mmCIF file of N, CA and C and ligand atoms in Angstrom:
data_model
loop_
_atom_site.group_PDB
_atom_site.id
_atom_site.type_symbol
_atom_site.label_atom_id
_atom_site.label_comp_id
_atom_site.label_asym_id
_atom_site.label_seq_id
_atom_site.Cartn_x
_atom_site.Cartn_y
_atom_site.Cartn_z
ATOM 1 N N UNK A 558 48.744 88.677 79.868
ATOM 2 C CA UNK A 558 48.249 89.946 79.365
ATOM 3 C C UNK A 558 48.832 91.131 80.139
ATOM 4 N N UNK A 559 49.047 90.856 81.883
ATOM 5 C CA UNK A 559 49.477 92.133 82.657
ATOM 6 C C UNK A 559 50.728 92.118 82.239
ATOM 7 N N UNK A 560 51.983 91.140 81.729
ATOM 8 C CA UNK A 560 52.993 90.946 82.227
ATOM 9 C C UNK A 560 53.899 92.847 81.701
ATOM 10 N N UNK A 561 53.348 93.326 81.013
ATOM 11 C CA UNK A 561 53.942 94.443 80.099
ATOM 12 C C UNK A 561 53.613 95.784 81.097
ATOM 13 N N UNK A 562 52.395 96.109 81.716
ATOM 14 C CA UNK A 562 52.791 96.633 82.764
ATOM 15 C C UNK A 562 53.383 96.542 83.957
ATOM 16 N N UNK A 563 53.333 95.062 84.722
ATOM 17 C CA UNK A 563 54.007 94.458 85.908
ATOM 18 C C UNK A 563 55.861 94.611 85.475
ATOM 19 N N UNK A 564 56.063 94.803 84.441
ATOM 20 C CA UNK A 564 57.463 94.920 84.528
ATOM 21 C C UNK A 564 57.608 96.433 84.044
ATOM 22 N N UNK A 565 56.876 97.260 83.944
ATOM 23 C CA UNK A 565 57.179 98.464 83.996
ATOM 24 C C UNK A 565 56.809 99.098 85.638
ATOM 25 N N UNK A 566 56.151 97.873 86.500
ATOM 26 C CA UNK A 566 56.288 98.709 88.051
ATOM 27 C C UNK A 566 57.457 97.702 88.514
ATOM 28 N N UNK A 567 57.621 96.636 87.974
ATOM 29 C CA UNK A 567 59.130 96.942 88.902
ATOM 30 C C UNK A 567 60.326 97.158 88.340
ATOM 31 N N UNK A 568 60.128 98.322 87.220
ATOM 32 C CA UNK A 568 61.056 98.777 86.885
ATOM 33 C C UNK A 568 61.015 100.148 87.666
ATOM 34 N N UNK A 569 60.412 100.515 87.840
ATOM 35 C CA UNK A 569 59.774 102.043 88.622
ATOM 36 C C UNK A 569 60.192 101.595 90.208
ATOM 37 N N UNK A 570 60.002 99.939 90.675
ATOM 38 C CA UNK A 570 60.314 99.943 92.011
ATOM 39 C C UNK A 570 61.877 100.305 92.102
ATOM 40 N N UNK A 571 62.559 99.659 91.311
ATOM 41 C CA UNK A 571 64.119 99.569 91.020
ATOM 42 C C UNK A 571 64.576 101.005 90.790
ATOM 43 N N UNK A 572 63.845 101.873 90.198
ATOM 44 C CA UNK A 572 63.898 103.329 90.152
ATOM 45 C C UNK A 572 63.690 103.862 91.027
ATOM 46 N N UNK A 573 63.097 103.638 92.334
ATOM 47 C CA UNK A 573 62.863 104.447 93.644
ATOM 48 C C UNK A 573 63.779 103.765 94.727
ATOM 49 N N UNK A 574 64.275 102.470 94.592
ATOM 50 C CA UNK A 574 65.322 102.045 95.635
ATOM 51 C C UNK A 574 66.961 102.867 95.006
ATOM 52 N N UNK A 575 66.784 102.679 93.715
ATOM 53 C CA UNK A 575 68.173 103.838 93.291
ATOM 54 C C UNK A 575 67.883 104.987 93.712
ATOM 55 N N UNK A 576 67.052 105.682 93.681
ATOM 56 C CA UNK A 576 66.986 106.715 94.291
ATOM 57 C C UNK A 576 67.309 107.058 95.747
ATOM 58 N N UNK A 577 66.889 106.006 96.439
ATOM 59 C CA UNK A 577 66.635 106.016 97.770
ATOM 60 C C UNK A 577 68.110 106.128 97.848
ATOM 61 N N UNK A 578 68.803 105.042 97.345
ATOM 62 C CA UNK A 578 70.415 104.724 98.096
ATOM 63 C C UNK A 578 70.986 105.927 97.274
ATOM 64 N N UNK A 579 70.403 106.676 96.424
ATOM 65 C CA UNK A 579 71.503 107.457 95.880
ATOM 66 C C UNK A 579 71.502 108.971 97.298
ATOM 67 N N UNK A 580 70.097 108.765 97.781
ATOM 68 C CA UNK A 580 69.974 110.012 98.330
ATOM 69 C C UNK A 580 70.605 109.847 99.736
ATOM 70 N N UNK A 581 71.150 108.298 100.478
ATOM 71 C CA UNK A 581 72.054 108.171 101.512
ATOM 72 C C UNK A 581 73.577 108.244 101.258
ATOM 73 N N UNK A 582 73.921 108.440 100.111
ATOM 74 C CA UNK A 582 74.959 108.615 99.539
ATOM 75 C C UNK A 582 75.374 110.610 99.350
ATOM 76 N N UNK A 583 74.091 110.907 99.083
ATOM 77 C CA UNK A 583 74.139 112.437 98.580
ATOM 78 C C UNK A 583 74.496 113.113 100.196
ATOM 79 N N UNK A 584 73.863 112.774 101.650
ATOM 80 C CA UNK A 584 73.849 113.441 102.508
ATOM 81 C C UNK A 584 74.890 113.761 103.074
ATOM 82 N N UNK A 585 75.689 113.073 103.292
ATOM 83 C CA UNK A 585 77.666 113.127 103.391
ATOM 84 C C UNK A 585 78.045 114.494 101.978
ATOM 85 N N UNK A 586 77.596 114.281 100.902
ATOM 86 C CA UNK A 586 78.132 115.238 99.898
ATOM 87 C C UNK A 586 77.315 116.728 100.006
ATOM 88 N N UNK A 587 76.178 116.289 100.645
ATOM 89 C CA UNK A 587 75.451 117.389 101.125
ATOM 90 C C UNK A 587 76.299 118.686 101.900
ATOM 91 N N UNK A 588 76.578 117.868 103.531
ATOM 92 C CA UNK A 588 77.650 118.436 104.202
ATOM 93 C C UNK A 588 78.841 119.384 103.526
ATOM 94 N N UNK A 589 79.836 118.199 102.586
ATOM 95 C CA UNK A 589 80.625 118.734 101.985
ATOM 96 C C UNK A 589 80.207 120.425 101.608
ATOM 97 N N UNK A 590 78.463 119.809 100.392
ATOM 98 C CA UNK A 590 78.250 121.360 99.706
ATOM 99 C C UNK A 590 78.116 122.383 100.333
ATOM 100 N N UNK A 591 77.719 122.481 101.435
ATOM 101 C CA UNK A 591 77.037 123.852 102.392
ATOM 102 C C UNK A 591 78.173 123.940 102.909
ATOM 103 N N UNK A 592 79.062 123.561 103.471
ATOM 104 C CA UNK A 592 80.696 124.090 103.592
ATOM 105 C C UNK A 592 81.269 124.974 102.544
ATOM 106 N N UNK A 593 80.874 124.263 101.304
ATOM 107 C CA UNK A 593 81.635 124.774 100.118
ATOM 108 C C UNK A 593 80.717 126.268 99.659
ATOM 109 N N UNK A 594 79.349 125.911 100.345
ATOM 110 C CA UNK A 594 78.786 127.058 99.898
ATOM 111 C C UNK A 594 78.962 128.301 100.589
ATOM 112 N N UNK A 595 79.038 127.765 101.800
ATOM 113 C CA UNK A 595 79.602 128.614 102.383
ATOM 114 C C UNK A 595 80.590 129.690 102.292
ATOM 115 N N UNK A 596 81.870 128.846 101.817
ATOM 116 C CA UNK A 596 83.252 129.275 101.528
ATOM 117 C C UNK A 596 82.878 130.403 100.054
ATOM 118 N N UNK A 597 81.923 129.526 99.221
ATOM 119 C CA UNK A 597 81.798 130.797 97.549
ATOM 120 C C UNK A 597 80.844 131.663 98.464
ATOM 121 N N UNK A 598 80.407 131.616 99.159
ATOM 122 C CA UNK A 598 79.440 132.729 99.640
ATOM 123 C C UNK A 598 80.134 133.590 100.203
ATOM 124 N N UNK A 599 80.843 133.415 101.435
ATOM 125 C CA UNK A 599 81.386 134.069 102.461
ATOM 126 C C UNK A 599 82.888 134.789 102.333
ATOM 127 N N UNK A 600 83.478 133.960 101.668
ATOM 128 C CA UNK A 600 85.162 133.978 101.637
ATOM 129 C C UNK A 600 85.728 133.557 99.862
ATOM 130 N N UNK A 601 85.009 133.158 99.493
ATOM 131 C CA UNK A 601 85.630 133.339 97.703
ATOM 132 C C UNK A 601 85.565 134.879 97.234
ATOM 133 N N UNK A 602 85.352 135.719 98.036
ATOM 134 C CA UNK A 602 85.921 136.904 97.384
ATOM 135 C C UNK A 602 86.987 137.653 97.970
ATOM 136 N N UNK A 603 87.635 136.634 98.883
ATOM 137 C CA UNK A 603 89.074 137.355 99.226
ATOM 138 C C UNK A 603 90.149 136.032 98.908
ATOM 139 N N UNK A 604 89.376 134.520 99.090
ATOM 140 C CA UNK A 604 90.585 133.338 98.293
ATOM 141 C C UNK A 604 89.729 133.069 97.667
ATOM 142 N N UNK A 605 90.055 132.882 96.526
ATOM 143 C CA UNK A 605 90.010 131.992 95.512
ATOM 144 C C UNK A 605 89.658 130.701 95.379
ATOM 145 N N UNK A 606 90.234 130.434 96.276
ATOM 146 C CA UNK A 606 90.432 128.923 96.226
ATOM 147 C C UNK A 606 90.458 128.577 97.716
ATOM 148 N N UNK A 607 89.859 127.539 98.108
ATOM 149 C CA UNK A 607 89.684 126.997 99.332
ATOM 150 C C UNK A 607 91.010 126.110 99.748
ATOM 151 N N UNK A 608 91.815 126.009 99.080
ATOM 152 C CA UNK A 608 93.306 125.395 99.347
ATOM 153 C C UNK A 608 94.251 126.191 100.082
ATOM 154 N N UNK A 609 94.658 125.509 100.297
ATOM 155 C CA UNK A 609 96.127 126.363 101.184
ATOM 156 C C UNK A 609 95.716 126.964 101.750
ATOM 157 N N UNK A 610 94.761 127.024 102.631
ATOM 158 C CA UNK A 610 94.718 127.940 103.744
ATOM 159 C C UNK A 610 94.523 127.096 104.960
ATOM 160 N N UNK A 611 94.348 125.418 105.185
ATOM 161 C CA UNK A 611 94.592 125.078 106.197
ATOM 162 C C UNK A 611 95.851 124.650 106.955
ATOM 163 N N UNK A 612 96.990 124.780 105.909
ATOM 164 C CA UNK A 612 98.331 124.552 105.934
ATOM 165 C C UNK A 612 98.484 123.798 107.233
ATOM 166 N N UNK A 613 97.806 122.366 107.436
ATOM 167 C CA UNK A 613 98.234 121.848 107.821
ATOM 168 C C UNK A 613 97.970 122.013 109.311
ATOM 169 N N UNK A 614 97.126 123.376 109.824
ATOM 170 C CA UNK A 614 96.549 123.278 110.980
ATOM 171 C C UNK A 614 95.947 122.107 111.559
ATOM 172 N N UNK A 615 95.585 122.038 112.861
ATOM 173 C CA UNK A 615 94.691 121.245 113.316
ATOM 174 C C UNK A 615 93.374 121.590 113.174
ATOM 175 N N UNK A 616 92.560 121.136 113.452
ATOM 176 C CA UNK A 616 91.192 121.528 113.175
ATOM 177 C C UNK A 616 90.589 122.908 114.548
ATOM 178 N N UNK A 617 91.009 122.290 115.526
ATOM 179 C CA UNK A 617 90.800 123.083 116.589
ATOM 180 C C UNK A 617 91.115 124.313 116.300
ATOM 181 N N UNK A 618 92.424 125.033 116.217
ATOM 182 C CA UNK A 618 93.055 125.647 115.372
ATOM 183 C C UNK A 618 92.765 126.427 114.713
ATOM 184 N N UNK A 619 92.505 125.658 113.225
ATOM 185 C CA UNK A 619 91.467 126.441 112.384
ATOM 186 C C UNK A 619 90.183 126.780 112.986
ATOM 187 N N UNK A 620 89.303 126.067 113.267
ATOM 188 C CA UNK A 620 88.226 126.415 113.944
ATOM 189 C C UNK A 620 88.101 127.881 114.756
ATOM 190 N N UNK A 621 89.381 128.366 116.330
ATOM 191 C CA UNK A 621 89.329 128.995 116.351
ATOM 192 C C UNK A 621 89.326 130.576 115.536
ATOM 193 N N UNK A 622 90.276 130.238 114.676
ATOM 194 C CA UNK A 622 90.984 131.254 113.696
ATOM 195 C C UNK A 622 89.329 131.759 113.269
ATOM 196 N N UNK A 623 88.700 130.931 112.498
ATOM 197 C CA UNK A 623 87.507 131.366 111.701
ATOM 198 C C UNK A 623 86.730 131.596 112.490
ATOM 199 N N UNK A 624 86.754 131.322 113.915
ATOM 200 C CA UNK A 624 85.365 131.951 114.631
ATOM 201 C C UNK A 624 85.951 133.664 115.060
ATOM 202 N N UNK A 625 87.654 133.409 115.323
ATOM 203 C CA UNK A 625 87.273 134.866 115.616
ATOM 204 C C UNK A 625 87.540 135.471 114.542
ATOM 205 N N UNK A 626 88.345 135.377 113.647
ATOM 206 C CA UNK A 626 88.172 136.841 112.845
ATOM 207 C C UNK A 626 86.581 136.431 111.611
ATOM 208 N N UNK A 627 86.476 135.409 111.619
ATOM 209 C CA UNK A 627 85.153 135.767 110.807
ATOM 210 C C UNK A 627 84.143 135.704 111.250
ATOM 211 N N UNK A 628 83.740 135.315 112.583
ATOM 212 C CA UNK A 628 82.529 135.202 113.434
ATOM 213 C C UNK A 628 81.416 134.620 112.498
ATOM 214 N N UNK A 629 81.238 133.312 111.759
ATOM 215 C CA UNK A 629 80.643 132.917 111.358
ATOM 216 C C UNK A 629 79.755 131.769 111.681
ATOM 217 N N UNK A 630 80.016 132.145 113.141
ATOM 218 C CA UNK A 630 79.001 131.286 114.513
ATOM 219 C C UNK A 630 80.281 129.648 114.683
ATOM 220 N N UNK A 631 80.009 129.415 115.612
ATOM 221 C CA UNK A 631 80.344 127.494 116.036
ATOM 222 C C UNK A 631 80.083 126.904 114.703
ATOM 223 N N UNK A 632 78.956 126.725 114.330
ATOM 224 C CA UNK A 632 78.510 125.355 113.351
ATOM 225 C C UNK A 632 79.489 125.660 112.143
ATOM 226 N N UNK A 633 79.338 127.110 111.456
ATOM 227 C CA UNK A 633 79.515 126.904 110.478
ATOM 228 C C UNK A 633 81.180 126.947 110.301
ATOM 229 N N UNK A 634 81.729 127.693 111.565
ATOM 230 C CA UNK A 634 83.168 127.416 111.517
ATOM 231 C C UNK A 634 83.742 126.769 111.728
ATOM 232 N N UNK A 635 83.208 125.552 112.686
ATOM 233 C CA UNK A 635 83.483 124.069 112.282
ATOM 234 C C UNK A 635 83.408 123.443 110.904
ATOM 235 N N UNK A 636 82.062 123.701 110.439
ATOM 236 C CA UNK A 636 82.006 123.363 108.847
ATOM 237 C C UNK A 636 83.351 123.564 107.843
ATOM 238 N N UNK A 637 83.196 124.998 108.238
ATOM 239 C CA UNK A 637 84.632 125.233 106.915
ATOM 240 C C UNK A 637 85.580 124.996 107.351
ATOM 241 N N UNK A 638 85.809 125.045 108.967
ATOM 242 C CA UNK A 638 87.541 124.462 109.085
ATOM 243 C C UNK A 638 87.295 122.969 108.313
ATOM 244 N N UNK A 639 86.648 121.785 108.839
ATOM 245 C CA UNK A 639 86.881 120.871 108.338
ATOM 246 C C UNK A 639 87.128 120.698 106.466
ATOM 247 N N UNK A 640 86.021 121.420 106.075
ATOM 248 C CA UNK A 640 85.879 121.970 105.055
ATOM 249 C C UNK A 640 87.650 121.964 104.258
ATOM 250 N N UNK A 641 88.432 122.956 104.674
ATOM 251 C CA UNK A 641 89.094 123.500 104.335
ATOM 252 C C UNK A 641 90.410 122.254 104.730
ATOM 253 N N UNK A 642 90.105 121.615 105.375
ATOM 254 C CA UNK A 642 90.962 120.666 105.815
ATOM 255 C C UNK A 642 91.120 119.419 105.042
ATOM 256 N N UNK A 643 89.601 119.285 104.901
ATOM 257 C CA UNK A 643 89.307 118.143 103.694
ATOM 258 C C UNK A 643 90.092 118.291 102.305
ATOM 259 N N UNK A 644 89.620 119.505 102.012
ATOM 260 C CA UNK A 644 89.860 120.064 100.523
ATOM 261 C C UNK A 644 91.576 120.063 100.667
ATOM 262 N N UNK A 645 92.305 120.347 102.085
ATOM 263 C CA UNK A 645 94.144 120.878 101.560
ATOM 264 C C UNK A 645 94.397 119.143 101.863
ATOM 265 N N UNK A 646 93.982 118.496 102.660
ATOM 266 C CA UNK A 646 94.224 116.781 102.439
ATOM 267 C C UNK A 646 94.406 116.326 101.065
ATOM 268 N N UNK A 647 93.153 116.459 100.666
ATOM 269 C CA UNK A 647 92.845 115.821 99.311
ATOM 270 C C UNK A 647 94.620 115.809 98.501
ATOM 271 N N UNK A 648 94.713 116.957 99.107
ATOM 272 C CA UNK A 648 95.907 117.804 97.740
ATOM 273 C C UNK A 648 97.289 117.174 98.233
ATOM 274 N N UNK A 649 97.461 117.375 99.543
ATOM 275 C CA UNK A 649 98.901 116.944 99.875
ATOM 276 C C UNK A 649 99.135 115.943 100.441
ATOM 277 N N UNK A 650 98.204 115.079 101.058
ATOM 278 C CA UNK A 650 98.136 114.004 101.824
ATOM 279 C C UNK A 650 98.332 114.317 102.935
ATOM 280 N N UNK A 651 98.709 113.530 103.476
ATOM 281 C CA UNK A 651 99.330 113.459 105.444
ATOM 282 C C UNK A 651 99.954 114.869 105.597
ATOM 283 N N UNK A 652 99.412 115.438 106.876
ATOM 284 C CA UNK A 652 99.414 116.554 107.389
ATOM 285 C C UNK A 652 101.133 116.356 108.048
ATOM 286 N N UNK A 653 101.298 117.701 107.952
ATOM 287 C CA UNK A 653 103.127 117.462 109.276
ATOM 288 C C UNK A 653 102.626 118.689 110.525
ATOM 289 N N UNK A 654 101.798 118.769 111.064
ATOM 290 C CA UNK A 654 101.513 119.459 111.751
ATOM 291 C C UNK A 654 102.399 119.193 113.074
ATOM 292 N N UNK A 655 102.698 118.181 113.361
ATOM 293 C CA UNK A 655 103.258 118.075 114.649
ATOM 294 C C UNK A 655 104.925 118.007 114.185
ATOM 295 N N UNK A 656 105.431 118.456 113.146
ATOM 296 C CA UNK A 656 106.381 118.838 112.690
ATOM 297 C C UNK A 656 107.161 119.979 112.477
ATOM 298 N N UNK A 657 106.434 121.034 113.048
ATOM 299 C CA UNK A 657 106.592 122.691 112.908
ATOM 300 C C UNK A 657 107.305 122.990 113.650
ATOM 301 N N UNK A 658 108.763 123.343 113.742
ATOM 302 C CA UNK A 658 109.539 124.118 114.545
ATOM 303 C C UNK A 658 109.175 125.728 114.663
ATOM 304 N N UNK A 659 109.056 125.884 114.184
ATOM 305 C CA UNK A 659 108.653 127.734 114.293
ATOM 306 C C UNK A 659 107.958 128.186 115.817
ATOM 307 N N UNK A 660 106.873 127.047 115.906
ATOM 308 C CA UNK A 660 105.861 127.192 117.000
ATOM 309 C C UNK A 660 106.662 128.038 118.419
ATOM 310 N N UNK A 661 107.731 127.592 118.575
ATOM 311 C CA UNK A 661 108.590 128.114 119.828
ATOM 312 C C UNK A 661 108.957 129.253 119.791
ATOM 313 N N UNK A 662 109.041 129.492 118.404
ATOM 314 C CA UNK A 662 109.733 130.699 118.481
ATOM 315 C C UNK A 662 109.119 132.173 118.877
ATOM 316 N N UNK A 663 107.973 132.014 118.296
ATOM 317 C CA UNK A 663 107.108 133.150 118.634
ATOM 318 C C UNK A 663 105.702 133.685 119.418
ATOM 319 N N UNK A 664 105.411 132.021 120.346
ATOM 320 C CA UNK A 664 104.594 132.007 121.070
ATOM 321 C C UNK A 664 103.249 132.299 120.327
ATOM 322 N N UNK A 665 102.329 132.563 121.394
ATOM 323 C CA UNK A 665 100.561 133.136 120.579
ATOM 324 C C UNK A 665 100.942 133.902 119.896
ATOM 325 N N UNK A 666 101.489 135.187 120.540
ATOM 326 C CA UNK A 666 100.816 136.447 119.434
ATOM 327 C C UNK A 666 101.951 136.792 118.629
ATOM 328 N N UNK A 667 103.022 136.018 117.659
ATOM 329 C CA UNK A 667 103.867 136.017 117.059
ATOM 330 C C UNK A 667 102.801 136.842 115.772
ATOM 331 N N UNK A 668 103.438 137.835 115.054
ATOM 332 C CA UNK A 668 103.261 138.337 114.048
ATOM 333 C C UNK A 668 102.816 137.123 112.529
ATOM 334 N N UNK A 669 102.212 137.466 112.145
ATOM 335 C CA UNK A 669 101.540 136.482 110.932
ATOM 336 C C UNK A 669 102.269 137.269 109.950
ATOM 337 N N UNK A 670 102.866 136.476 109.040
ATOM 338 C CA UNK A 670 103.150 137.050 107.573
ATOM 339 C C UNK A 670 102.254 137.328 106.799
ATOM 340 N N UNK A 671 102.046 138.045 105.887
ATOM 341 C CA UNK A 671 100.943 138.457 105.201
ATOM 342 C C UNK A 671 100.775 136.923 103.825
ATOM 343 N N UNK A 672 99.920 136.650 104.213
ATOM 344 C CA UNK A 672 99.306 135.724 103.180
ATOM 345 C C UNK A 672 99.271 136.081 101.852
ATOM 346 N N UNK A 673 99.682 135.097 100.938
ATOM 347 C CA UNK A 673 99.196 135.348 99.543
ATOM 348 C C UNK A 673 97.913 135.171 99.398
ATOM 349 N N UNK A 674 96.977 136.606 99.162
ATOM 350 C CA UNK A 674 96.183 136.940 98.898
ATOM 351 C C UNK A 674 95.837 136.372 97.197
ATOM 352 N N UNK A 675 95.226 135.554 96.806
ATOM 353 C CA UNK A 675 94.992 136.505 95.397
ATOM 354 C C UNK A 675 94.132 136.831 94.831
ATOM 355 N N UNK A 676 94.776 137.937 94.906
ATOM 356 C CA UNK A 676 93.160 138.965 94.334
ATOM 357 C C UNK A 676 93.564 138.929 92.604
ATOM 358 N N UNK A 677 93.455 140.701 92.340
ATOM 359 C CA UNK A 677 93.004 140.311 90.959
ATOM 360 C C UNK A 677 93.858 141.355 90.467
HETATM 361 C C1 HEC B 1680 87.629 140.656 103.176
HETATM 362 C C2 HEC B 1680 88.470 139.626 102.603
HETATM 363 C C3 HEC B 1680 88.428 138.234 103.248
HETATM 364 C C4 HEC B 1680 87.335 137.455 103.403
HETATM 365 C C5 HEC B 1680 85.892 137.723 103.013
HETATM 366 C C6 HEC B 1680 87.808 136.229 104.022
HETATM 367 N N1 HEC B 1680 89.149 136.314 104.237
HETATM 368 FE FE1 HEC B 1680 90.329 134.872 105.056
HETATM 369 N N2 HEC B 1680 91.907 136.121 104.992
HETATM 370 C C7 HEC B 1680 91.922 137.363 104.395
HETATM 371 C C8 HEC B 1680 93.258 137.911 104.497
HETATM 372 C C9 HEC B 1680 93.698 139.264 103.950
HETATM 373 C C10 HEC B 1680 94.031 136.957 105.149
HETATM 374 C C11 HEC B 1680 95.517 137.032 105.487
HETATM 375 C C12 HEC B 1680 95.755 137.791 106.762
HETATM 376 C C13 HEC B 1680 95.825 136.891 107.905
HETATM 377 O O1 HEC B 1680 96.434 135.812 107.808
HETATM 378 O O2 HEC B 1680 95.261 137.236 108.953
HETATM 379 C C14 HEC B 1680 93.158 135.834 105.462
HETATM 380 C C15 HEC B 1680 93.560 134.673 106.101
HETATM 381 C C16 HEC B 1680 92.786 133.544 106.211
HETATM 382 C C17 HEC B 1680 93.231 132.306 106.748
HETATM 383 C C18 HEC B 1680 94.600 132.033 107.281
HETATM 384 C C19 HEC B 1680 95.503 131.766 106.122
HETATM 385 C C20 HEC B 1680 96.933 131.816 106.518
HETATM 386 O O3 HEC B 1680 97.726 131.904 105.592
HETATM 387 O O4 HEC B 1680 97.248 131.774 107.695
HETATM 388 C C21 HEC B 1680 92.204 131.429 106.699
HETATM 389 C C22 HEC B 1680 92.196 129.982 107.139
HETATM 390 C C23 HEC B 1680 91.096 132.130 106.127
HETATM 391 N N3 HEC B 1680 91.470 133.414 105.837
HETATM 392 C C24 HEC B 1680 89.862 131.584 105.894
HETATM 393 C C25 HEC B 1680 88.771 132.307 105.486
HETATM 394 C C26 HEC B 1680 87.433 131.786 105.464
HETATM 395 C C27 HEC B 1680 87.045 130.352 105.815
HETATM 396 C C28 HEC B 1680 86.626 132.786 105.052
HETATM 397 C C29 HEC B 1680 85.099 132.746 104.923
HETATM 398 C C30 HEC B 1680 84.389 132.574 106.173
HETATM 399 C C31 HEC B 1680 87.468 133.945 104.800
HETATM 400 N N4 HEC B 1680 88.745 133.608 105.090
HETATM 401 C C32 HEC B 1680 86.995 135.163 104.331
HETATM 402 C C33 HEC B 1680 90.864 137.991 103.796
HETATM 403 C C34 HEC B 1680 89.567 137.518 103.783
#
C-alpha cells in the first residue's frame, strides 16, 4: 500500500544528493563567477573582453599590475589576475612567457605601448 509514496521519498532522496554534488561542483565555478563579476563590474567598461590582456604574463606580474593601477585590494587582484589568466589560457594554450626577448631591452620602467583599447 506505502510502496507509491516510499518511492517518491527516495526519489526526493536522489534529488537532494544531486543537489548536494551539484553544489561541490558549483563552488570552483563560483570562484570563477566573482572574478568574472568582478571584471563586468569593475573593468568591462574600458575592455570588453577579459582576453588578451594577460598576454601571457605571469601571475605575479599581473597581480602586481592590477593592484597598483587599479587598487582593487590583494584578494580581488589575485582573483582577476588568475581570472584573466584562466580565460587568455583557455584561448591560446601554453603560455611563452619565458620566451620574451624584449624584457632586456627596456628594463622596469620601459614605456608601455598604448593598448588596444576597445571602446566604442
Ligand atoms: C577607465 C578605464 C579602465 C578601466 C575601468 C580598467 N582599465 Fe585596464 N586598462 C585601461 C587602459 C587605457 C589600459 C592600457 C594602458 C596601459 O597599458 O597602462 C589598460 C591596461 C590594462 C592591462 C594591461 C594590458 C596590456 O596590454 O598591457 C590589464 C591587465 C588591465 N588593464 C586589466 C584591467 C582590469 C582587471 C580592470 C578591472 C579591475 C581594468 N583593467 C579596468 C583602462 C581601464
Amino acid at each position: 500500500m506505502t510502496s507509491l509514496p516510499q518511492l517518491g521519498r527516495a526519489l526526493a532522496a536522489l534529488g537532494i544528493v544531486a543537489v548536494l554534488t551539484g553544489t561541490a561542483d558549483a563552488q570552483n565555478l563560483d570562484q570563477g563567477k566573482s572574478a568574472a563579476k568582478l571584471f563586468t563590474d569593475g573593468c568591462a567598461t574600458c575592455h570588453r573582453s577579459p582576453r588578451g590582456l594577460a598576454k601571457g604574463r605571469m601571475n605575479l606580474t599581473l597581480y602586481w599590475f592590477l593592484k597598483e593601477h587599479y587598487s582593487s585590494g590583494p584578494d580581488s587582484a589575485q582573483a582577476l589576475a588568475s581570472y584573466l589568466q584562466s580565460v587568455d589560457s583557455n584561448q591560446r594554450g601554453p603560455s611563452r612567457t619565458a620566451a620574451k626577448p624584449s624584457r632586456a631591452a627596456g628594463g622596469a620602467s620601459r614605456p608601455r605601448p598604448p593598448a588596444p583599447v576597445p571602446g566604442r
